[in-house]
């Protein structure tokens, strides 16, 4: 058994009813940044993502394209797997789960049985307004002119049938106790306030199954194959089935945690707040399992201030962004140009402007200059290669403080502040001139700059792994640094 401290992080699982979009690309990069950071601390990381493959939305989409449903989800799941490679997601500790996996199906049924045994599942009449886009029931107060604000192009459906229900109403007090115990249970803080207020109003029981005759694409309800599990109930269980639950108790407790020491961190969009921080936590309590430790909520990505949609023609393909600018450039934009916990805006013009200013003319130019000046000094033999390697890892304590709180933007902003200071130092001290006129002075300057660049490279690894490696390699070998980010015209 590995004795290292354990870190568990998971994204939500995107539906496979469309190709990967930039919103999920943002989420998986945020998770990877935190996973890489915790690896740098010597922790053993389990990073979970995957695909949500059940539900009426997928069943209908496959039928619309005249495809077998399993073949349809297989095709799209592969695209999401490819996205992880395209975005340079670290493979160590990485796990990709599909909700059609045999083990997940068995785990979901085992979870259902526990909730049922503990008295939190019952059968009742279900009549509700339903948005197939959200895969959620909607109250009148959640609709605008009779339509879902998130999916205004879809017709709200009215469903009436006999289904199984989850006794969500039984968990009001225990959820409020959870939020009180962990004051950072949801970040940012105003999202915790939002979910606390929702629960304080009194959670309502909700349907967790559908008639198989009407919607056959789902996991059969144990003991009643006339019903299949509601997609949200099934999909949320992936967070623990991925760990081998219920068979692998040791792995589950090491990474997910225990009742007294929960350990799991989840990343989700603001439209997932209720499902992740209230519904899923109630489900865990119903099954007598430990809660999550923290839910990190990010915002939406707009384009020139407008919601992205196919009809407006402003949908951004993450594969296209990476194809033009590289994975590090996209990761930089996620980390620094997108507010960590709030909405952000993407346009090609703004992306290119930031790329040229902060990567090509910023990091790339600074690193190249320092490596070149170091070579000129090294020709006279005064700076041993690698002298600064160990010392660099003890710098920038504020960086750790930020990432311990998942403040991704603040952490990378700190690195760019350090780079700005380095640029100002070069302008003031002019070591490129001292190399010819004052070698001892140039050596002092270059030891300082090389140490700081080494530290920058090491701290950049969670954000820009490729650039980080190239800078470190150039410093290790004392060789010229090829352009990291060619300027885009």
Tab-separated table of C-alpha atoms in Angstrom:
chain	number	residue	atom	x	y	z
A	1	UNK	CA	0.000	0.000	0.000
A	2	UNK	CA	1.352	3.411	-0.974
A	3	UNK	CA	1.868	5.485	2.194
A	4	UNK	CA	1.730	8.841	0.421
A	5	UNK	CA	-1.081	11.267	1.201
A	6	UNK	CA	-4.001	10.709	-1.159
A	7	UNK	CA	-5.706	13.309	-3.345
A	8	UNK	CA	-8.929	12.520	-5.214
A	9	UNK	CA	-10.395	14.878	-7.795
A	10	UNK	CA	-13.166	14.382	-10.331
A	11	UNK	CA	-14.864	16.369	-13.042
A	12	UNK	CA	-18.520	15.900	-13.838
A	13	UNK	CA	-19.230	13.439	-16.632
A	14	UNK	CA	-20.413	15.183	-19.810
A	15	UNK	CA	-23.272	13.755	-21.836
A	16	UNK	CA	-22.187	12.148	-25.076
A	17	UNK	CA	-24.971	13.684	-27.142
A	18	UNK	CA	-22.536	16.065	-28.846
A	19	UNK	CA	-18.824	16.554	-29.463
A	20	UNK	CA	-16.682	17.908	-26.587
A	21	UNK	CA	-17.187	21.642	-26.060
A	22	UNK	CA	-15.001	24.331	-24.578
A	23	UNK	CA	-16.899	24.378	-21.271
A	24	UNK	CA	-15.936	20.818	-20.438
A	25	UNK	CA	-12.411	21.408	-21.755
A	26	UNK	CA	-12.137	24.193	-19.169
A	27	UNK	CA	-13.326	21.880	-16.398
A	28	UNK	CA	-10.927	19.049	-17.178
A	29	UNK	CA	-7.962	21.461	-17.437
A	30	UNK	CA	-8.834	23.025	-14.074
A	31	UNK	CA	-8.930	19.538	-12.543
A	32	UNK	CA	-5.610	18.606	-14.162
A	33	UNK	CA	-3.930	21.759	-12.842
A	34	UNK	CA	-4.940	20.831	-9.292
A	35	UNK	CA	-4.023	17.170	-9.816
A	36	UNK	CA	-0.545	18.112	-11.083
A	37	UNK	CA	-0.064	20.525	-8.189
A	38	UNK	CA	-0.863	17.840	-5.623
A	39	UNK	CA	1.506	15.426	-7.381
A	40	UNK	CA	4.228	18.073	-7.039
A	41	UNK	CA	3.646	17.910	-3.268
A	42	UNK	CA	4.402	14.187	-3.346
A	43	UNK	CA	0.797	13.070	-3.032
A	44	UNK	CA	-0.738	10.070	-4.796
A	45	UNK	CA	-3.486	11.363	-7.067
A	46	UNK	CA	-6.624	9.732	-8.433
A	47	UNK	CA	-8.063	11.939	-11.189
A	48	UNK	CA	-11.460	10.828	-12.482
A	49	UNK	CA	-13.372	11.879	-15.562
A	50	UNK	CA	-15.381	10.070	-18.218
A	51	UNK	CA	-18.727	10.075	-19.996
A	52	UNK	CA	-22.387	9.991	-18.938
A	53	UNK	CA	-24.077	7.702	-21.439
A	54	UNK	CA	-27.652	7.035	-20.307
A	55	UNK	CA	-30.883	9.045	-20.429
A	56	UNK	CA	-33.568	10.134	-22.849
A	57	UNK	CA	-31.456	12.885	-24.420
A	58	UNK	CA	-28.882	10.362	-25.637
A	59	UNK	CA	-31.483	7.757	-26.586
A	60	UNK	CA	-33.317	10.285	-28.751
A	61	UNK	CA	-30.144	11.649	-30.312
A	62	UNK	CA	-29.017	8.171	-31.348
A	63	UNK	CA	-32.455	7.482	-32.854
A	64	UNK	CA	-32.355	10.818	-34.672
A	65	UNK	CA	-29.044	9.808	-36.272
A	66	UNK	CA	-30.416	6.295	-36.985
A	67	UNK	CA	-27.694	4.635	-34.933
A	68	UNK	CA	-27.668	1.834	-32.390
A	69	UNK	CA	-27.513	3.569	-29.017
A	70	UNK	CA	-24.483	1.649	-27.764
A	71	UNK	CA	-22.625	2.276	-31.018
A	72	UNK	CA	-23.542	5.958	-30.746
A	73	UNK	CA	-22.149	6.345	-27.211
A	74	UNK	CA	-19.034	4.337	-28.115
A	75	UNK	CA	-18.285	6.784	-30.902
A	76	UNK	CA	-18.677	9.882	-28.746
A	77	UNK	CA	-16.908	8.444	-25.703
A	78	UNK	CA	-13.822	8.032	-27.871
A	79	UNK	CA	-13.927	11.745	-28.734
A	80	UNK	CA	-13.899	12.661	-25.050
A	81	UNK	CA	-11.001	10.283	-24.409
A	82	UNK	CA	-9.112	11.997	-27.217
A	83	UNK	CA	-9.799	15.391	-25.652
A	84	UNK	CA	-7.765	14.439	-22.581
A	85	UNK	CA	-4.732	13.723	-24.753
A	86	UNK	CA	-5.218	16.872	-26.802
A	87	UNK	CA	-5.261	19.026	-23.645
A	88	UNK	CA	-2.088	17.333	-22.308
A	89	UNK	CA	-3.847	15.868	-19.276
A	90	UNK	CA	-1.340	14.006	-17.109
A	91	UNK	CA	-1.775	10.246	-17.545
A	92	UNK	CA	-0.439	9.333	-14.086
A	93	UNK	CA	-3.381	8.551	-11.807
A	94	UNK	CA	-5.842	9.399	-14.580
A	95	UNK	CA	-8.999	7.298	-14.902
A	96	UNK	CA	-11.707	7.463	-17.577
A	97	UNK	CA	-15.033	5.896	-16.617
A	98	UNK	CA	-18.098	5.284	-18.772
A	99	UNK	CA	-21.515	4.813	-17.199
A	100	UNK	CA	-22.148	1.911	-19.570
A	101	UNK	CA	-19.154	0.044	-18.083
A	102	UNK	CA	-20.212	-3.297	-16.604
A	103	UNK	CA	-18.749	-2.518	-13.188
A	104	UNK	CA	-20.465	0.861	-12.997
A	105	UNK	CA	-23.820	-0.739	-13.807
A	106	UNK	CA	-23.323	-3.266	-11.017
A	107	UNK	CA	-22.167	-0.580	-8.570
A	108	UNK	CA	-25.195	1.620	-9.357
A	109	UNK	CA	-27.502	-1.298	-8.643
A	110	UNK	CA	-25.667	-2.045	-5.369
A	111	UNK	CA	-26.011	1.625	-4.383
A	112	UNK	CA	-29.763	1.541	-5.160
A	113	UNK	CA	-30.203	-1.521	-2.975
A	114	UNK	CA	-28.484	0.222	-0.038
A	115	UNK	CA	-30.707	3.297	-0.305
A	116	UNK	CA	-33.770	1.072	-0.617
A	117	UNK	CA	-32.747	-1.109	2.336
A	118	UNK	CA	-32.258	2.029	4.460
A	119	UNK	CA	-35.778	3.246	3.663
A	120	UNK	CA	-35.034	6.139	1.288
A	121	UNK	CA	-36.655	4.812	-1.900
A	122	UNK	CA	-40.400	4.430	-2.423
A	123	UNK	CA	-42.833	4.138	-5.304
A	124	UNK	CA	-45.242	6.908	-6.206
A	125	UNK	CA	-47.080	8.768	-8.945
A	126	UNK	CA	-44.898	11.110	-10.977
A	127	UNK	CA	-46.349	14.125	-12.744
A	128	UNK	CA	-43.995	16.922	-13.595
A	129	UNK	CA	-42.741	19.415	-16.127
A	130	UNK	CA	-39.445	18.149	-17.479
A	131	UNK	CA	-36.560	19.609	-19.494
A	132	UNK	CA	-34.876	16.889	-21.513
A	133	UNK	CA	-31.865	19.186	-22.064
A	134	UNK	CA	-31.141	19.434	-18.328
A	135	UNK	CA	-32.508	15.940	-17.635
A	136	UNK	CA	-34.260	17.621	-14.683
A	137	UNK	CA	-37.792	18.342	-13.560
A	138	UNK	CA	-38.722	22.019	-13.452
A	139	UNK	CA	-41.028	24.047	-11.238
A	140	UNK	CA	-42.976	26.980	-12.653
A	141	UNK	CA	-40.633	29.397	-10.885
A	142	UNK	CA	-37.669	27.891	-12.737
A	143	UNK	CA	-39.241	28.496	-16.152
A	144	UNK	CA	-39.304	31.700	-18.193
A	145	UNK	CA	-42.355	32.048	-20.424
A	146	UNK	CA	-42.879	28.327	-20.067
A	147	UNK	CA	-39.352	27.462	-21.240
A	148	UNK	CA	-36.128	26.376	-19.567
A	149	UNK	CA	-33.744	29.382	-19.410
A	150	UNK	CA	-30.781	27.078	-20.146
A	151	UNK	CA	-32.458	25.261	-23.080
A	152	UNK	CA	-35.042	27.736	-24.462
A	153	UNK	CA	-35.057	25.935	-27.818
A	154	UNK	CA	-36.475	22.730	-26.255
A	155	UNK	CA	-40.123	22.143	-25.431
A	156	UNK	CA	-40.882	21.511	-21.785
A	157	UNK	CA	-42.449	18.070	-21.521
A	158	UNK	CA	-45.127	16.925	-19.099
A	159	UNK	CA	-44.509	13.448	-17.735
A	160	UNK	CA	-47.014	11.384	-15.777
A	161	UNK	CA	-46.252	7.809	-14.717
A	162	UNK	CA	-45.605	5.624	-11.688
A	163	UNK	CA	-41.919	5.724	-10.689
A	164	UNK	CA	-39.573	5.223	-7.774
A	165	UNK	CA	-38.739	8.280	-5.675
A	166	UNK	CA	-35.751	9.251	-3.549
A	167	UNK	CA	-36.608	10.668	-0.107
A	168	UNK	CA	-34.574	13.854	-0.537
A	169	UNK	CA	-36.788	15.618	2.001
A	170	UNK	CA	-35.324	13.486	4.811
A	171	UNK	CA	-31.897	15.103	4.542
A	172	UNK	CA	-32.494	18.796	5.161
A	173	UNK	CA	-30.955	18.914	8.644
A	174	UNK	CA	-28.038	16.620	7.858
A	175	UNK	CA	-27.108	18.594	4.757
A	176	UNK	CA	-27.214	21.864	6.677
A	177	UNK	CA	-24.987	20.278	9.338
A	178	UNK	CA	-22.538	19.269	6.601
A	179	UNK	CA	-22.368	22.820	5.225
A	180	UNK	CA	-21.883	24.171	8.756
A	181	UNK	CA	-19.101	21.710	9.567
A	182	UNK	CA	-17.122	22.449	6.405
A	183	UNK	CA	-17.339	26.168	5.790
A	184	UNK	CA	-15.436	25.722	2.509
A	185	UNK	CA	-17.537	22.769	1.392
A	186	UNK	CA	-18.530	24.696	-1.750
A	187	UNK	CA	-16.277	27.290	-3.388
A	188	UNK	CA	-16.786	30.121	-4.104
A	189	UNK	CA	-18.526	31.081	-0.859
A	190	UNK	CA	-21.577	32.626	-2.482
A	191	UNK	CA	-22.366	29.247	-4.081
A	192	UNK	CA	-22.336	27.655	-0.622
A	193	UNK	CA	-24.808	30.318	0.490
A	194	UNK	CA	-26.934	29.557	-2.562
A	195	UNK	CA	-27.123	25.820	-1.893
A	196	UNK	CA	-27.625	26.343	1.837
A	197	UNK	CA	-30.622	28.559	1.113
A	198	UNK	CA	-32.018	25.985	-1.317
A	199	UNK	CA	-31.780	23.186	1.249
A	200	UNK	CA	-33.109	25.387	4.067
A	201	UNK	CA	-36.324	25.878	2.095
A	202	UNK	CA	-36.889	22.131	2.312
A	203	UNK	CA	-35.675	19.696	-0.372
A	204	UNK	CA	-38.416	17.867	-2.245
A	205	UNK	CA	-38.462	14.161	-3.030
A	206	UNK	CA	-37.755	13.445	-6.694
A	207	UNK	CA	-38.255	10.636	-9.164
A	208	UNK	CA	-35.262	8.371	-9.719
A	209	UNK	CA	-36.630	5.994	-12.350
A	210	UNK	CA	-38.440	5.915	-15.698
A	211	UNK	CA	-40.649	3.322	-17.331
A	212	UNK	CA	-38.490	1.021	-19.432
A	213	UNK	CA	-41.234	0.797	-22.037
A	214	UNK	CA	-40.965	4.541	-22.682
A	215	UNK	CA	-37.227	5.035	-22.186
A	216	UNK	CA	-35.276	1.754	-22.377
A	217	UNK	CA	-31.759	3.243	-22.378
A	218	UNK	CA	-30.772	3.027	-18.733
A	219	UNK	CA	-29.688	0.732	-15.897
A	220	UNK	CA	-32.443	-1.684	-14.801
A	221	UNK	CA	-33.857	-1.037	-11.337
A	222	UNK	CA	-32.944	-3.985	-9.079
A	223	UNK	CA	-35.965	-6.232	-8.638
A	224	UNK	CA	-38.125	-4.322	-11.127
A	225	UNK	CA	-36.999	-4.461	-14.725
A	226	UNK	CA	-40.088	-2.510	-15.841
A	227	UNK	CA	-38.147	0.561	-14.641
A	228	UNK	CA	-34.720	1.982	-15.419
A	229	UNK	CA	-32.724	4.361	-13.225
A	230	UNK	CA	-33.073	8.078	-13.794
A	231	UNK	CA	-29.915	9.321	-15.490
A	232	UNK	CA	-28.815	11.671	-12.692
A	233	UNK	CA	-29.114	8.982	-10.028
A	234	UNK	CA	-27.064	6.547	-12.074
A	235	UNK	CA	-24.422	9.011	-13.276
A	236	UNK	CA	-23.512	10.494	-9.892
A	237	UNK	CA	-22.519	7.069	-8.605
A	238	UNK	CA	-19.560	7.049	-11.016
A	239	UNK	CA	-17.571	9.101	-8.501
A	240	UNK	CA	-17.270	6.036	-6.272
A	241	UNK	CA	-17.719	3.172	-8.745
A	242	UNK	CA	-14.538	4.451	-10.426
A	243	UNK	CA	-12.657	3.548	-7.225
A	244	UNK	CA	-13.859	-0.048	-7.329
A	245	UNK	CA	-16.698	0.491	-4.852
A	246	UNK	CA	-18.295	-1.547	-3.339
A	247	UNK	CA	-15.757	-4.401	-3.654
A	248	UNK	CA	-12.516	-2.445	-3.169
A	249	UNK	CA	-13.134	-0.948	0.253
A	250	UNK	CA	-9.482	-0.065	0.898
A	251	UNK	CA	-9.089	1.930	-2.328
A	252	UNK	CA	-12.421	3.638	-1.707
A	253	UNK	CA	-11.520	4.735	1.814
A	254	UNK	CA	-7.995	5.801	0.866
A	255	UNK	CA	-9.139	8.172	-1.860
A	256	UNK	CA	-12.796	9.005	-1.162
A	257	UNK	CA	-12.212	9.133	2.568
A	258	UNK	CA	-14.187	8.130	5.634
A	259	UNK	CA	-17.102	9.672	7.502
A	260	UNK	CA	-14.683	11.370	9.886
A	261	UNK	CA	-12.191	12.387	7.221
A	262	UNK	CA	-13.816	12.942	3.794
A	263	UNK	CA	-11.264	13.483	1.032
A	264	UNK	CA	-12.972	13.838	-2.364
A	265	UNK	CA	-12.829	17.071	-4.384
A	266	UNK	CA	-15.315	17.587	-7.226
A	267	UNK	CA	-15.294	20.210	-9.984
A	268	UNK	CA	-18.552	21.212	-11.662
A	269	UNK	CA	-20.229	24.050	-13.517
A	270	UNK	CA	-22.666	26.366	-11.763
A	271	UNK	CA	-25.602	24.581	-13.431
A	272	UNK	CA	-24.528	21.450	-11.527
A	273	UNK	CA	-24.469	23.033	-8.074
A	274	UNK	CA	-27.661	21.403	-6.812
A	275	UNK	CA	-26.846	17.936	-8.116
A	276	UNK	CA	-23.284	17.836	-6.764
A	277	UNK	CA	-23.566	19.613	-3.420
A	278	UNK	CA	-27.059	18.582	-2.300
A	279	UNK	CA	-28.565	15.655	-4.252
A	280	UNK	CA	-25.359	13.604	-4.402
A	281	UNK	CA	-24.526	14.310	-0.758
A	282	UNK	CA	-28.010	13.177	0.296
A	283	UNK	CA	-27.596	10.016	-1.789
A	284	UNK	CA	-24.306	9.263	-0.019
A	285	UNK	CA	-25.935	9.785	3.363
A	286	UNK	CA	-28.797	7.486	2.334
A	287	UNK	CA	-26.287	4.754	1.473
A	288	UNK	CA	-24.384	5.422	4.736
A	289	UNK	CA	-21.251	6.469	2.852
A	290	UNK	CA	-18.900	9.424	3.523
A	291	UNK	CA	-19.754	12.767	1.899
A	292	UNK	CA	-17.513	14.613	-0.525
A	293	UNK	CA	-15.026	17.001	1.053
A	294	UNK	CA	-15.320	19.928	-1.349
A	295	UNK	CA	-17.213	21.049	-4.455
A	296	UNK	CA	-15.497	23.603	-6.727
A	297	UNK	CA	-17.942	25.494	-8.938
A	298	UNK	CA	-16.862	27.285	-12.108
A	299	UNK	CA	-18.842	29.619	-14.344
A	300	UNK	CA	-19.928	29.566	-17.966
A	301	UNK	CA	-17.964	30.628	-21.035
A	302	UNK	CA	-19.589	33.233	-23.256
A	303	UNK	CA	-18.456	34.470	-26.654
A	304	UNK	CA	-18.431	38.251	-27.088
A	305	UNK	CA	-20.886	38.416	-24.205
A	306	UNK	CA	-23.361	35.965	-25.732
A	307	UNK	CA	-24.163	32.399	-24.767
A	308	UNK	CA	-22.507	29.944	-27.140
A	309	UNK	CA	-24.950	28.177	-29.447
A	310	UNK	CA	-24.881	26.464	-32.814
A	311	UNK	CA	-27.608	28.772	-34.102
A	312	UNK	CA	-25.441	31.834	-33.412
A	313	UNK	CA	-22.411	30.151	-34.931
A	314	UNK	CA	-20.177	31.120	-32.006
A	315	UNK	CA	-19.428	27.683	-30.538
A	316	UNK	CA	-15.690	27.219	-29.874
A	317	UNK	CA	-14.143	23.836	-30.603
A	318	UNK	CA	-11.316	23.080	-28.128
A	319	UNK	CA	-9.634	20.815	-30.690
A	320	UNK	CA	-9.453	23.774	-33.085
A	321	UNK	CA	-7.949	26.080	-30.441
A	322	UNK	CA	-5.255	23.563	-29.543
A	323	UNK	CA	-4.626	22.791	-33.223
A	324	UNK	CA	-3.853	26.459	-33.905
A	325	UNK	CA	-2.106	27.545	-30.718
A	326	UNK	CA	-1.084	24.418	-28.795
A	327	UNK	CA	-2.278	22.819	-25.560
A	328	UNK	CA	-0.243	25.130	-23.312
A	329	UNK	CA	-1.847	28.204	-24.859
A	330	UNK	CA	-5.333	26.872	-24.166
A	331	UNK	CA	-4.345	25.834	-20.646
A	332	UNK	CA	-2.950	29.345	-20.054
A	333	UNK	CA	-6.243	30.876	-21.135
A	334	UNK	CA	-8.216	28.581	-18.805
A	335	UNK	CA	-5.941	29.369	-15.879
A	336	UNK	CA	-5.405	33.097	-16.273
A	337	UNK	CA	-7.929	34.648	-18.644
A	338	UNK	CA	-10.924	32.719	-17.264
A	339	UNK	CA	-11.973	33.632	-13.710
A	340	UNK	CA	-11.597	30.440	-11.670
A	341	UNK	CA	-15.063	30.521	-10.127
A	342	UNK	CA	-17.047	32.896	-12.355
A	343	UNK	CA	-18.124	33.419	-15.972
A	344	UNK	CA	-15.537	34.347	-18.583
A	345	UNK	CA	-15.580	35.398	-22.224
A	346	UNK	CA	-13.781	33.894	-25.215
A	347	UNK	CA	-13.258	35.418	-28.651
A	348	UNK	CA	-10.550	34.493	-31.113
A	349	UNK	CA	-9.361	38.110	-31.135
A	350	UNK	CA	-8.946	38.280	-27.358
A	351	UNK	CA	-7.323	34.866	-27.265
A	352	UNK	CA	-4.712	35.817	-29.880
A	353	UNK	CA	-4.037	39.167	-28.215
A	354	UNK	CA	-3.402	37.496	-24.866
A	355	UNK	CA	-1.289	34.773	-26.482
A	356	UNK	CA	1.029	37.273	-28.177
A	357	UNK	CA	1.297	39.619	-25.199
A	358	UNK	CA	1.678	37.110	-22.364
A	359	UNK	CA	3.100	33.976	-23.955
A	360	UNK	CA	5.025	34.931	-27.102
A	361	UNK	CA	6.283	38.357	-25.938
A	362	UNK	CA	6.019	37.515	-22.237
A	363	UNK	CA	7.085	34.122	-20.956
A	364	UNK	CA	8.648	32.951	-24.220
A	365	UNK	CA	10.752	36.058	-24.737
A	366	UNK	CA	11.868	36.288	-21.095
A	367	UNK	CA	12.914	32.628	-20.898
A	368	UNK	CA	14.771	32.841	-24.202
A	369	UNK	CA	16.687	35.965	-23.130
A	370	UNK	CA	17.765	34.509	-19.797
A	371	UNK	CA	18.859	31.189	-21.304
A	372	UNK	CA	20.849	33.049	-23.981
A	373	UNK	CA	22.548	35.345	-21.442
A	374	UNK	CA	23.353	32.364	-19.263
A	375	UNK	CA	25.054	30.704	-22.249
A	376	UNK	CA	27.197	33.790	-22.804
A	377	UNK	CA	28.264	33.806	-19.157
A	378	UNK	CA	28.792	30.035	-19.157
A	379	UNK	CA	31.305	30.363	-21.961
A	380	UNK	CA	33.604	31.772	-19.297
A	381	UNK	CA	32.710	28.881	-16.936
A	382	UNK	CA	31.508	30.649	-13.792
A	383	UNK	CA	27.971	29.210	-13.252
A	384	UNK	CA	27.710	25.425	-12.740
A	385	UNK	CA	24.724	23.955	-14.563
A	386	UNK	CA	22.029	22.841	-12.129
A	387	UNK	CA	23.327	24.764	-9.101
A	388	UNK	CA	19.881	26.259	-8.570
A	389	UNK	CA	17.757	23.105	-8.973
A	390	UNK	CA	16.972	22.262	-5.341
A	391	UNK	CA	16.799	25.799	-3.989
A	392	UNK	CA	14.055	26.752	-6.423
A	393	UNK	CA	11.493	24.413	-4.878
A	394	UNK	CA	11.328	26.373	-1.643
A	395	UNK	CA	10.203	29.658	-3.192
A	396	UNK	CA	6.848	31.401	-3.708
A	397	UNK	CA	4.871	30.364	-0.567
A	398	UNK	CA	1.865	32.427	-1.699
A	399	UNK	CA	1.615	30.143	-4.729
A	400	UNK	CA	0.987	27.134	-2.467
A	401	UNK	CA	-1.521	29.071	-0.406
A	402	UNK	CA	-3.494	29.914	-3.531
A	403	UNK	CA	-3.551	26.407	-4.989
A	404	UNK	CA	-4.373	24.837	-1.627
A	405	UNK	CA	-7.577	26.884	-1.911
A	406	UNK	CA	-7.990	26.043	-5.637
A	407	UNK	CA	-7.441	29.709	-6.548
A	408	UNK	CA	-5.964	28.875	-9.931
A	409	UNK	CA	-5.995	32.359	-11.426
A	410	UNK	CA	-4.369	33.937	-8.386
A	411	UNK	CA	-1.569	31.357	-8.480
A	412	UNK	CA	-0.705	31.870	-12.138
A	413	UNK	CA	-1.084	35.663	-11.795
A	414	UNK	CA	1.625	35.451	-9.128
A	415	UNK	CA	3.989	33.811	-11.617
A	416	UNK	CA	3.413	36.560	-14.164
A	417	UNK	CA	4.047	39.174	-11.473
A	418	UNK	CA	7.394	37.484	-10.781
A	419	UNK	CA	8.189	37.518	-14.497
A	420	UNK	CA	7.360	41.214	-14.694
A	421	UNK	CA	9.788	41.835	-11.813
A	422	UNK	CA	12.453	39.822	-13.663
A	423	UNK	CA	11.930	41.913	-16.815
A	424	UNK	CA	12.293	45.107	-14.786
A	425	UNK	CA	15.481	43.772	-13.179
A	426	UNK	CA	16.991	43.023	-16.596
A	427	UNK	CA	16.098	46.505	-17.825
A	428	UNK	CA	17.641	48.125	-14.744
A	429	UNK	CA	20.794	46.011	-14.302
A	430	UNK	CA	21.476	45.255	-18.000
A	431	UNK	CA	23.379	42.005	-17.464
A	432	UNK	CA	23.676	41.611	-21.246
A	433	UNK	CA	26.049	44.591	-21.159
A	434	UNK	CA	27.887	43.518	-17.992
A	435	UNK	CA	28.889	40.249	-19.653
A	436	UNK	CA	31.396	42.299	-21.647
A	437	UNK	CA	32.236	45.035	-19.131
A	438	UNK	CA	31.663	43.622	-15.613
A	439	UNK	CA	31.719	39.822	-15.552
A	440	UNK	CA	31.479	39.478	-11.719
A	441	UNK	CA	28.384	41.731	-11.812
A	442	UNK	CA	26.930	39.728	-14.692
A	443	UNK	CA	27.460	36.512	-12.713
A	444	UNK	CA	25.541	37.929	-9.725
A	445	UNK	CA	22.695	39.001	-12.005
A	446	UNK	CA	22.549	35.710	-13.860
A	447	UNK	CA	22.569	33.568	-10.715
A	448	UNK	CA	19.553	35.499	-9.509
A	449	UNK	CA	17.738	35.344	-12.865
A	450	UNK	CA	18.496	31.678	-13.547
A	451	UNK	CA	17.304	30.713	-10.056
A	452	UNK	CA	14.068	32.656	-10.564
A	453	UNK	CA	13.526	31.212	-14.044
A	454	UNK	CA	14.094	27.710	-12.667
A	455	UNK	CA	11.481	28.408	-9.997
A	456	UNK	CA	9.062	29.799	-12.581
A	457	UNK	CA	9.545	26.694	-14.741
A	458	UNK	CA	8.917	24.360	-11.817
A	459	UNK	CA	5.827	26.275	-10.667
A	460	UNK	CA	4.499	26.485	-14.221
A	461	UNK	CA	4.321	22.704	-14.579
A	462	UNK	CA	0.694	22.309	-13.429
A	463	UNK	CA	-0.398	25.031	-15.840
A	464	UNK	CA	1.913	24.781	-18.882
A	465	UNK	CA	3.592	21.366	-18.676
A	466	UNK	CA	5.231	21.514	-22.103
A	467	UNK	CA	6.773	24.970	-21.638
A	468	UNK	CA	7.839	24.034	-18.124
A	469	UNK	CA	9.692	20.969	-19.362
A	470	UNK	CA	11.389	22.809	-22.225
A	471	UNK	CA	12.662	25.600	-19.974
A	472	UNK	CA	13.933	23.127	-17.373
A	473	UNK	CA	15.664	21.046	-20.059
A	474	UNK	CA	17.371	24.125	-21.511
A	475	UNK	CA	18.617	25.079	-18.041
A	476	UNK	CA	19.701	21.514	-17.264
A	477	UNK	CA	21.722	21.146	-20.451
A	478	UNK	CA	22.854	24.722	-20.866
A	479	UNK	CA	21.492	24.744	-24.398
A	480	UNK	CA	19.600	27.318	-26.433
A	481	UNK	CA	15.826	27.464	-25.933
A	482	UNK	CA	13.759	27.156	-29.108
A	483	UNK	CA	10.806	29.601	-29.327
A	484	UNK	CA	8.162	28.391	-26.882
A	485	UNK	CA	5.289	30.377	-28.354
A	486	UNK	CA	5.827	31.667	-31.912
A	487	UNK	CA	4.097	34.998	-32.349
A	488	UNK	CA	0.786	34.765	-34.236
A	489	UNK	CA	-0.047	37.409	-36.854
